[in-house]
PDB file of C-alpha atoms in Angstrom:
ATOM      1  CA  UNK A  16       0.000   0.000   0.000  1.00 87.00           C
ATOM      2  CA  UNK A  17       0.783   3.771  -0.685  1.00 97.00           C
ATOM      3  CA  UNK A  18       0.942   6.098   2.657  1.00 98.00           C
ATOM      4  CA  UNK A  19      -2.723   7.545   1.267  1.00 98.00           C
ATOM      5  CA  UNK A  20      -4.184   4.132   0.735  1.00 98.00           C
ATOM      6  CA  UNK A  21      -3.345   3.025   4.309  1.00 98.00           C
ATOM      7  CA  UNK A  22      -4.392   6.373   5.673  1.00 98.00           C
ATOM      8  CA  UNK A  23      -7.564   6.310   3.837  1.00 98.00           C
ATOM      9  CA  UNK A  24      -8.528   2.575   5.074  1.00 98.00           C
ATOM     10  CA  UNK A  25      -7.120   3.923   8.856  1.00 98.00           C
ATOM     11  CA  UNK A  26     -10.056   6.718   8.440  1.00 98.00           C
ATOM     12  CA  UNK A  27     -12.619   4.266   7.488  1.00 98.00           C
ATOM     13  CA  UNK A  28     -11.748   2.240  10.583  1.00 97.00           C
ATOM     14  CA  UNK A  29     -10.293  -0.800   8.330  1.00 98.00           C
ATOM     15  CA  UNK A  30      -6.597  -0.437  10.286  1.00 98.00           C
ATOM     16  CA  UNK A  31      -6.196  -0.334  13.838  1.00 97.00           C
ATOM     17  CA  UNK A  32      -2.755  -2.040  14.202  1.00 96.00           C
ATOM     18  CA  UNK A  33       0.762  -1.086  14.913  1.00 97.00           C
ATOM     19  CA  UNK A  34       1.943   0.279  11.657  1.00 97.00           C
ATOM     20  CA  UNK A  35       5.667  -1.017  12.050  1.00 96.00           C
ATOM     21  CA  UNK A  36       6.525  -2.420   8.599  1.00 95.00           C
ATOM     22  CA  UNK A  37       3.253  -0.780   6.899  1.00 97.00           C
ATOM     23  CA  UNK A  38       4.573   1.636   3.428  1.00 97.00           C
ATOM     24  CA  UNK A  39       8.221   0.385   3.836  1.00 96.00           C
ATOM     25  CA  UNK A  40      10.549   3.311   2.709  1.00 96.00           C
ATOM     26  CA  UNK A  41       7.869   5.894   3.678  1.00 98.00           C
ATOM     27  CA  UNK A  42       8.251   7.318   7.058  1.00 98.00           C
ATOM     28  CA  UNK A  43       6.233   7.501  10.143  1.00 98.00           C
ATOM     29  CA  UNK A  44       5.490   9.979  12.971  1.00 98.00           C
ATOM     30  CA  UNK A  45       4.744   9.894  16.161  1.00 98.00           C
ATOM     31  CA  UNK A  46       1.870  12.645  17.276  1.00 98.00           C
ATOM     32  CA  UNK A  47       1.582  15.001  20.230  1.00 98.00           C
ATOM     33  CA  UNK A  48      -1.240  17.383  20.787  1.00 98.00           C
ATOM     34  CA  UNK A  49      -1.571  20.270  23.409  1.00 98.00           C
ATOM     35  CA  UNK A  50      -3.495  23.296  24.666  1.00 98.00           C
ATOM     36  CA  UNK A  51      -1.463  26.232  22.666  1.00 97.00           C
ATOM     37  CA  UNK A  52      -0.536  27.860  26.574  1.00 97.00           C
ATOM     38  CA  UNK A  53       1.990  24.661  26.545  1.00 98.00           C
ATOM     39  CA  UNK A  54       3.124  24.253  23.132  1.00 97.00           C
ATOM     40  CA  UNK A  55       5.857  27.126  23.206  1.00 97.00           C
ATOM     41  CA  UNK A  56       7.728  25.171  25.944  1.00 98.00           C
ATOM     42  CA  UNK A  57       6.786  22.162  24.459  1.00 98.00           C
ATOM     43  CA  UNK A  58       9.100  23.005  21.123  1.00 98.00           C
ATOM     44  CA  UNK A  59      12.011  24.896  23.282  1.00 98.00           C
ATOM     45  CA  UNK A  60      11.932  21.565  25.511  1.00 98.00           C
ATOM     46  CA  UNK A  61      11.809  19.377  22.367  1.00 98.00           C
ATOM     47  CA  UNK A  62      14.793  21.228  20.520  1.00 98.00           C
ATOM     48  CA  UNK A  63      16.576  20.852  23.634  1.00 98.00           C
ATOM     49  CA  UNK A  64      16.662  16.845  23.538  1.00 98.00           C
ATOM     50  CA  UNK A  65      16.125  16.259  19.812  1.00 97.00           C
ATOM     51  CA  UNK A  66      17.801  12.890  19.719  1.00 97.00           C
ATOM     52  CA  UNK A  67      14.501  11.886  21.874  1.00 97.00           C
ATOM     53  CA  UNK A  68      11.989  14.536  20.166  1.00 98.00           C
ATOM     54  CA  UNK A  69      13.021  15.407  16.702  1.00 98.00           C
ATOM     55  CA  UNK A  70       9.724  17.621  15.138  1.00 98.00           C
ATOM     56  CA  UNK A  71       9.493  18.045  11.969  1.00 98.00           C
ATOM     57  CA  UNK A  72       6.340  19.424  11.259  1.00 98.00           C
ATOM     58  CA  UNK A  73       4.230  21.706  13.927  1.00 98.00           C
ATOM     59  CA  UNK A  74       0.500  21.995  13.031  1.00 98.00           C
ATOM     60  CA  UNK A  75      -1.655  24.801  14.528  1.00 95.00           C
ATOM     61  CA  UNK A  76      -5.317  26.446  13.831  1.00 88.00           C
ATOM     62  CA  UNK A  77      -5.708  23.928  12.046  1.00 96.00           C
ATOM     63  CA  UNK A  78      -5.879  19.681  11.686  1.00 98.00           C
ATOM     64  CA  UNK A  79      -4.186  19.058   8.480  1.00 98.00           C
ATOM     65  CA  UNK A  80      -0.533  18.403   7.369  1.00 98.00           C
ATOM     66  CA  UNK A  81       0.925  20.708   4.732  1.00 97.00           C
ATOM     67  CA  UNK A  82       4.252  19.304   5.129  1.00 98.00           C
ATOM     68  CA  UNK A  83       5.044  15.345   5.690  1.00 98.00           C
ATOM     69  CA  UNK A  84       1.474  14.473   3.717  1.00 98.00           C
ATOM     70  CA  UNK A  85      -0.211  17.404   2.202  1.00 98.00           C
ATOM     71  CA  UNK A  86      -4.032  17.322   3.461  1.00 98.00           C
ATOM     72  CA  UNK A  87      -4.228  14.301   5.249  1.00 98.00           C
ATOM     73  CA  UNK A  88      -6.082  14.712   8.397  1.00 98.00           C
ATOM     74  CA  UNK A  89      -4.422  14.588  11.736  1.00 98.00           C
ATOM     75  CA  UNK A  90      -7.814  13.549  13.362  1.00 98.00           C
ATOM     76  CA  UNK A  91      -8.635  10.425  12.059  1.00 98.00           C
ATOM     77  CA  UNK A  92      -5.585   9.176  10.098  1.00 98.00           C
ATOM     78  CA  UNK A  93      -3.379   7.428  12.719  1.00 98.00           C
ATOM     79  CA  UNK A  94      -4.535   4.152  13.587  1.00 98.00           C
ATOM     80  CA  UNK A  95      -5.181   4.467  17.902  1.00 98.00           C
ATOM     81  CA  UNK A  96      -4.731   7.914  19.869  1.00 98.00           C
ATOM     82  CA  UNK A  97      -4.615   7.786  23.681  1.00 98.00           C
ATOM     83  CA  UNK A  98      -6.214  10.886  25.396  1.00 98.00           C
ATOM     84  CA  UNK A  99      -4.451  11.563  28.806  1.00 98.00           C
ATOM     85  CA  UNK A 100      -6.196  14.085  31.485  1.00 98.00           C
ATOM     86  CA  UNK A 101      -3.634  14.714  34.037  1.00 98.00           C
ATOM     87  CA  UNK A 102      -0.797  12.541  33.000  1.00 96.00           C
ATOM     88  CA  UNK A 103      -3.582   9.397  33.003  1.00 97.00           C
ATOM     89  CA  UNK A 104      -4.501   8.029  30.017  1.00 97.00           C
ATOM     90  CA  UNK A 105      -8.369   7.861  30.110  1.00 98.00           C
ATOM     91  CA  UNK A 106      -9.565   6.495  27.117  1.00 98.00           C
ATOM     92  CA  UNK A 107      -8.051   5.052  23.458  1.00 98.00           C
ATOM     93  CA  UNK A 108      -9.965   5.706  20.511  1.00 98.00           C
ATOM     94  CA  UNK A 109      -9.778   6.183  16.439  1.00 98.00           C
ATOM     95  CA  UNK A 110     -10.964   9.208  16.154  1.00 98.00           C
ATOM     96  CA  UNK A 111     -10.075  12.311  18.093  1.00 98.00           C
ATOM     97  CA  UNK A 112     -12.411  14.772  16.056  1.00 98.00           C
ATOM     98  CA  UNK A 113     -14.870  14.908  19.298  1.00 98.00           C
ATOM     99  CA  UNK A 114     -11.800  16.499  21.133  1.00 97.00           C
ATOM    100  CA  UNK A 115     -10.642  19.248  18.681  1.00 98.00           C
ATOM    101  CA  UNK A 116     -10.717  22.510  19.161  1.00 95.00           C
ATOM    102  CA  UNK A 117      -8.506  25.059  17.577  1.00 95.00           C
ATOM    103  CA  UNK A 118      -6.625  26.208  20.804  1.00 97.00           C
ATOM    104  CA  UNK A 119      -4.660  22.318  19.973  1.00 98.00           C
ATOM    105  CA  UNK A 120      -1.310  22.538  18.660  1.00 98.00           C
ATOM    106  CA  UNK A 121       0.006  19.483  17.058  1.00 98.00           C
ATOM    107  CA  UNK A 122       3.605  18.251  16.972  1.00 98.00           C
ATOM    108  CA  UNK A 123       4.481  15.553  14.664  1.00 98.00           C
ATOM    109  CA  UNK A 124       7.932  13.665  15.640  1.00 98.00           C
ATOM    110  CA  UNK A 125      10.225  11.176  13.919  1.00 97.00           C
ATOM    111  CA  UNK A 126       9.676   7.894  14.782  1.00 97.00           C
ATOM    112  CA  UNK A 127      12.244   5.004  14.277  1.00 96.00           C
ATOM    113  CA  UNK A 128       9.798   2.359  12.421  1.00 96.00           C
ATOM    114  CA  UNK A 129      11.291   5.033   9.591  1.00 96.00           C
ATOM    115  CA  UNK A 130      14.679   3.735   9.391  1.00 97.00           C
ATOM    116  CA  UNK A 131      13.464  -0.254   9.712  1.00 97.00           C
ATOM    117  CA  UNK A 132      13.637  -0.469   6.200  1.00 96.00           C
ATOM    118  CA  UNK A 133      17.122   0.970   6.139  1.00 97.00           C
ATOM    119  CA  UNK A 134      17.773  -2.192   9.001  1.00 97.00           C
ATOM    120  CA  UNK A 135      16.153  -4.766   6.432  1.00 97.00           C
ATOM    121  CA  UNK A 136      17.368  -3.876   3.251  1.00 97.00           C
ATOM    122  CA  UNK A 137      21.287  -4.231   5.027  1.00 97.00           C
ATOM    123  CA  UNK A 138      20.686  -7.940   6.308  1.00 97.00           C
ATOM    124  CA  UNK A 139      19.091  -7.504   9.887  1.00 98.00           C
ATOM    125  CA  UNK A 140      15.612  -8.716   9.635  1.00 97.00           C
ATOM    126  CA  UNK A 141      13.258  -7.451  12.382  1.00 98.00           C
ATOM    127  CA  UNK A 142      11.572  -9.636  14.315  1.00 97.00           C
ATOM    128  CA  UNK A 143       8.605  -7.955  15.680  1.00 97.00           C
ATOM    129  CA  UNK A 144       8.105  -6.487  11.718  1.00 96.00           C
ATOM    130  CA  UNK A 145       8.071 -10.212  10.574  1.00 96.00           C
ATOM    131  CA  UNK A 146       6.024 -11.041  13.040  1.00 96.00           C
ATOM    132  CA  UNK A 147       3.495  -8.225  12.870  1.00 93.00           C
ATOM    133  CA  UNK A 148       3.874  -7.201  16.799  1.00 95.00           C
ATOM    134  CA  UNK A 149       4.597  -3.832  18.118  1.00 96.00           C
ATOM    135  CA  UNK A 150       8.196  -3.049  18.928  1.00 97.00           C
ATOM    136  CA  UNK A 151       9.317  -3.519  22.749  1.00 98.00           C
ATOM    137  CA  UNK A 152       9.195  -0.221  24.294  1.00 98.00           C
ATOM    138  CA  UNK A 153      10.668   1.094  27.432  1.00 98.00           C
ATOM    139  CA  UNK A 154      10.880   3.638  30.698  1.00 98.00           C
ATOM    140  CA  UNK A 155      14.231   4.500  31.399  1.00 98.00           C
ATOM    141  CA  UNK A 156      16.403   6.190  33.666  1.00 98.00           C
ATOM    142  CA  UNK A 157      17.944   8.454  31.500  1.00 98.00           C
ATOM    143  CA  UNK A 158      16.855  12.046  32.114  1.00 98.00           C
ATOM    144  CA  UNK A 159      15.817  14.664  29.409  1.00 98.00           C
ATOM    145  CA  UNK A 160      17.278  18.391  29.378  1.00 98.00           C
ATOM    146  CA  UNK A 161      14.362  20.076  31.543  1.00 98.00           C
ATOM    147  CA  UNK A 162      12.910  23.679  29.909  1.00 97.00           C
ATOM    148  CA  UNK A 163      10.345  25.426  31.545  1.00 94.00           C
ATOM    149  CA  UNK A 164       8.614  23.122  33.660  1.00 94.00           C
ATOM    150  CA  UNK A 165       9.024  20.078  30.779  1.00 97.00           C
ATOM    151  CA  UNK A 166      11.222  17.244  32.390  1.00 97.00           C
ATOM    152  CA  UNK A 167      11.391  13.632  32.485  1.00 96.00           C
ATOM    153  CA  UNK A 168      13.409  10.280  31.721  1.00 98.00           C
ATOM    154  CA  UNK A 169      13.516   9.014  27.610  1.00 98.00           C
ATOM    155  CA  UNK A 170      11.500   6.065  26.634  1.00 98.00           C
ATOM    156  CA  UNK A 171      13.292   3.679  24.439  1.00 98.00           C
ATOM    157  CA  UNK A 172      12.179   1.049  21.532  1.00 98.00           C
ATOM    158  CA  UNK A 173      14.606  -2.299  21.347  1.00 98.00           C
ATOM    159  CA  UNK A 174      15.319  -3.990  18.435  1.00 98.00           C
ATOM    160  CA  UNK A 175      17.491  -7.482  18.895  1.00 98.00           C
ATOM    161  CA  UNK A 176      20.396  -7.207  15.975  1.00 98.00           C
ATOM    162  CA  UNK A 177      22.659 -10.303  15.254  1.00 98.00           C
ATOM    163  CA  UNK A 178      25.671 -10.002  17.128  1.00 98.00           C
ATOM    164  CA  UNK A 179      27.925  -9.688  14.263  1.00 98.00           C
ATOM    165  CA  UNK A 180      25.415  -6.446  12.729  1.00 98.00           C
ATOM    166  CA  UNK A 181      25.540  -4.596  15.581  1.00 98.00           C
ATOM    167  CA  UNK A 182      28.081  -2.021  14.542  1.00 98.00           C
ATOM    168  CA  UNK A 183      26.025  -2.116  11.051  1.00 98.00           C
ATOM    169  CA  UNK A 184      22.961  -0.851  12.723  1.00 98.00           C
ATOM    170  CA  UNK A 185      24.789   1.797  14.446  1.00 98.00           C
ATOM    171  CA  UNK A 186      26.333   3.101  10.951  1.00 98.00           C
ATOM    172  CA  UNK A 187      22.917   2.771   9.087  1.00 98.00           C
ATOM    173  CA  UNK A 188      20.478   4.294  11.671  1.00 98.00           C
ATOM    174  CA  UNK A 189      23.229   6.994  12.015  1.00 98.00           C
ATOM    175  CA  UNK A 190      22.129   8.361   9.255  1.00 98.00           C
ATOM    176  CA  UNK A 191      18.578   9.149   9.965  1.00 98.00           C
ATOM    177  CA  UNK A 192      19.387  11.544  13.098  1.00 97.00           C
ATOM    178  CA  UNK A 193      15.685  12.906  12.545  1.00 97.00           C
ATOM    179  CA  UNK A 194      14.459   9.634  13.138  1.00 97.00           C
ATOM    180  CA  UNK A 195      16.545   9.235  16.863  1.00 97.00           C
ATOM    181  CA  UNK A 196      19.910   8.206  14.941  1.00 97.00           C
ATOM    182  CA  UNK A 197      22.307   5.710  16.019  1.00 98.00           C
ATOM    183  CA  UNK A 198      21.092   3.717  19.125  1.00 98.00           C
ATOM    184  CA  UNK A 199      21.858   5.286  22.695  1.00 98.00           C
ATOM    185  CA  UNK A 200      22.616   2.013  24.481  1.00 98.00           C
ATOM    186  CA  UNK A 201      23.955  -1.538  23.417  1.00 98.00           C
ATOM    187  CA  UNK A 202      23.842  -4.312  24.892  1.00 96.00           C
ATOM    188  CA  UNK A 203      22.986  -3.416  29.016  1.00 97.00           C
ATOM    189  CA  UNK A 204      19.751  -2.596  29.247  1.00 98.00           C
ATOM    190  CA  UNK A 205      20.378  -2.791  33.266  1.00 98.00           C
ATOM    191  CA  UNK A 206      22.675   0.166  32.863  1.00 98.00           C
ATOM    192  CA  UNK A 207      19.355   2.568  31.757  1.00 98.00           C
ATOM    193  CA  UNK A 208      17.112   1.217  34.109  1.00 98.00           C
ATOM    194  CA  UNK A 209      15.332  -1.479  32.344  1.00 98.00           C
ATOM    195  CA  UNK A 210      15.164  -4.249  35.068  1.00 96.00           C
ATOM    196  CA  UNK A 211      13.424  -7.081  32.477  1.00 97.00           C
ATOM    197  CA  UNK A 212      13.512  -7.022  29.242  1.00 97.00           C
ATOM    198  CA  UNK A 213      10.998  -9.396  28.661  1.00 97.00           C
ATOM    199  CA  UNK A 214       8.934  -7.613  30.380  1.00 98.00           C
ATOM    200  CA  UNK A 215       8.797  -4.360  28.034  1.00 98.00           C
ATOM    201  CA  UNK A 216       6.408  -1.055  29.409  1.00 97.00           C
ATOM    202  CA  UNK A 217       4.895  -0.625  25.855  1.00 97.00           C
ATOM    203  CA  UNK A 218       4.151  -2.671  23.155  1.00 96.00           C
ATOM    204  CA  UNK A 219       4.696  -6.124  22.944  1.00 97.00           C
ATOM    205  CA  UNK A 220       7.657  -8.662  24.547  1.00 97.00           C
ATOM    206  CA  UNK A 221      10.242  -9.836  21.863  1.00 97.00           C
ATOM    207  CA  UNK A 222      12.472 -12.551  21.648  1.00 97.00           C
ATOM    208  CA  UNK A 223      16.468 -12.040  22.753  1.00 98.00           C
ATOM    209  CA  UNK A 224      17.958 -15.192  20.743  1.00 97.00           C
ATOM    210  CA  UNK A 225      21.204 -15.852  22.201  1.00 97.00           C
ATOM    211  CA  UNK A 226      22.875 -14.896  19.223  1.00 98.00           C
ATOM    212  CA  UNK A 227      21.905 -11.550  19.161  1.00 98.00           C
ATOM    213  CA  UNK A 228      22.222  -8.404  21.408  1.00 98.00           C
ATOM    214  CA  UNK A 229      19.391  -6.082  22.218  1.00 98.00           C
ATOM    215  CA  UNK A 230      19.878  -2.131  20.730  1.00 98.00           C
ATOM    216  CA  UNK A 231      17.949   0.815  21.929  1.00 98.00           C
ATOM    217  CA  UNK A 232      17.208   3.857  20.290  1.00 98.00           C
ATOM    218  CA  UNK A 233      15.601   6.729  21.416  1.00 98.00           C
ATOM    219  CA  UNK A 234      11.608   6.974  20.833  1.00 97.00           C
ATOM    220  CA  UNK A 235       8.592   9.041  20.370  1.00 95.00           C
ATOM    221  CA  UNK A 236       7.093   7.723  23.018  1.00 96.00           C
ATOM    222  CA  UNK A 237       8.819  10.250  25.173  1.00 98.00           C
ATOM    223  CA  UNK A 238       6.215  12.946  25.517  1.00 97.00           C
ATOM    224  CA  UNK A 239       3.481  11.065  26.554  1.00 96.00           C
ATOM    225  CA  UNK A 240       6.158   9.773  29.523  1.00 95.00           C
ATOM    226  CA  UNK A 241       7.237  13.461  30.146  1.00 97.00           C
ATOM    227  CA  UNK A 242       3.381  14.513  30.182  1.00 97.00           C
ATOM    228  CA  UNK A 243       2.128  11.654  32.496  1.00 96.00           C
ATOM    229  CA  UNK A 244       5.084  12.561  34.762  1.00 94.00           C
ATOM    230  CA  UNK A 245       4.089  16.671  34.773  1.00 95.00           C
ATOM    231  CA  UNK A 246       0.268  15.498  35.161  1.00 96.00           C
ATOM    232  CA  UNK A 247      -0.445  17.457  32.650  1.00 97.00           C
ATOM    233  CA  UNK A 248      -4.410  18.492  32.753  1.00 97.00           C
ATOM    234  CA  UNK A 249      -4.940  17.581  29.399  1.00 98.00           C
ATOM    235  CA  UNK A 250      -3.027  15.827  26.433  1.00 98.00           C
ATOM    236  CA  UNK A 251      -3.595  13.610  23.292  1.00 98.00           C
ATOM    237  CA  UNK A 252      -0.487  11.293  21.627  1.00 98.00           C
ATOM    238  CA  UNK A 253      -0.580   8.533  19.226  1.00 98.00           C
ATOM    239  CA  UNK A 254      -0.623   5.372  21.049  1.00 97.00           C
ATOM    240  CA  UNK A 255       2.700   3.660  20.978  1.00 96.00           C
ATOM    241  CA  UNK A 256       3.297   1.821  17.988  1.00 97.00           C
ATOM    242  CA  UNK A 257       0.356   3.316  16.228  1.00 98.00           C
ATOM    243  CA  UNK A 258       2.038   5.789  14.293  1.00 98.00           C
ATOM    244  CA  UNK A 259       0.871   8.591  11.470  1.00 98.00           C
ATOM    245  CA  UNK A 260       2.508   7.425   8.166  1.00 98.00           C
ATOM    246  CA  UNK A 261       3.515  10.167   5.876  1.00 98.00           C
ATOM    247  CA  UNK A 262       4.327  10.950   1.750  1.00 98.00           C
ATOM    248  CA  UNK A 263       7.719  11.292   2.441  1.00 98.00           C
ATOM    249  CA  UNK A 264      10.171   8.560   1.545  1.00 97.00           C
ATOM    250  CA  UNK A 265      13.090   7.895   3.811  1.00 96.00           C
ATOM    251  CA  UNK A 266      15.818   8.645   1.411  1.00 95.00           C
ATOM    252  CA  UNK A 267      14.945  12.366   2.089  1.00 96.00           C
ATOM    253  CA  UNK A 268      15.884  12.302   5.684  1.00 96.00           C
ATOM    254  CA  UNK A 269      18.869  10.577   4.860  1.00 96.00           C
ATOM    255  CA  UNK A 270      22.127  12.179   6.010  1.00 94.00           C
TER     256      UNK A 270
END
């Protein structure tokens, strides 16, 4: 499927999974959405820890993309959206139109299901992609830059890489630094506060064969950690792994 096709069937209901291998060489975005009185400090905070919270497009008065996919309606064209009300998330749904109003700003943030075809096409096969599972997400210890009342610890996404591709994957996802870049830990998962990593905090276990070593990059699942952490009063993110997939290939983000 083309980016539109999907998007179109995701508006119609007909797709409500992860999206992780969906359009391969077209990439995704994660989505945050807040009251305009936080969105200022939202992109100085962002900016600050980039590797984490890369924007690339900001959307305000105003529910469509004119950048990453001209027209296509941030609303209803990402399969799940969790709306949080002081840091809790209260409900999941498909459509968010019953929450708009135009005092939302909307930040759309590079995701790292957009360099997965990068991984494949070089020899490292994804399990949870061949599988059709969300990827294995995580709270860490690793604390963000704090602006303005913004602070909080990264989430990561792990991807198990064969051990002799490991410093392949570093080189390859290198060179989409809008999309988190290289990975920011190898191997120790202990050492950034992941106690089990079986036992992921988002999306869905995956296997560790004992061939392979776990890699973990950055991921847009950040904000909504930051957010529930600040008890924000109110909020609205893609839910993790359920990403907005865009018109732009991934050759253009390469560096």
């Amino acid at each position: 499927m083309y980016p539109k096709e999907l998007r179109s069937k995701i508006a119609k209901g007909e797709f409500t999974r992860p999206t992780a291998g969906e359009c391969p060489g077209y990439i995704q975005m994660n989505m945050v959405a807040l009251p305009r009185e936080y969105a200022k400090r939202f992109e100085a905070f962002a900016k600050e820890n980039s590797k984490a919270i890369p924007v690339l497009e900001i959307i305000q008065e105003g529910h469509f993309s004119k950048v990453l996919a001209p027209g296509a309606d941030i609303l209803n064209e990402i399969p799940k959206y969790n709306i949080l009300k002081d840091g809790v998330v209260v409900e999941t749904v498909t459509d968010i139109t019953p929450y708009y109003n135009l005092d939302l700003v909307f930040f759309l943030i590079g995701c790292s299901f957009s360099f997965e075809t990068a991984l494949i096409e070089n020899g490292m096969p994804l399990r949870h992609v061949d599988q059709q599972k969300n990827v294995a997400m995580y709270r860490t210890n690793i604390a963000l830059k704090p602006v303005e009342g913004f602070a909080g610890e990264m989430v990561v996404s792990m991807r198990p890489i064969k051990k002799e591709k490991v410093a392949d994957a570093c080189v390859v996802t290198s060179h989409f630094p809008r999309m988190h870049g290289s990975p920011i830990q190898v191997g120790y998962p202990e050492m950034i506060g992941i106690r089990d990593v079986s036992k992921p905090d988002y999306g869905d276990a995956i296997e560790i064969k004992a061939d392979e070593i776990p890699l973990f990059w950055p991921c847009g699942v950040t904000p909504q950690n930051v957010i529930t952490a600040m008890k924000l009063p109110f909020a609205i993110t893609h839910a993790p792994g359920h990403m907005f997939v865009t018109d732009k290939k991934d050759s253009e983000y390469y560096e």
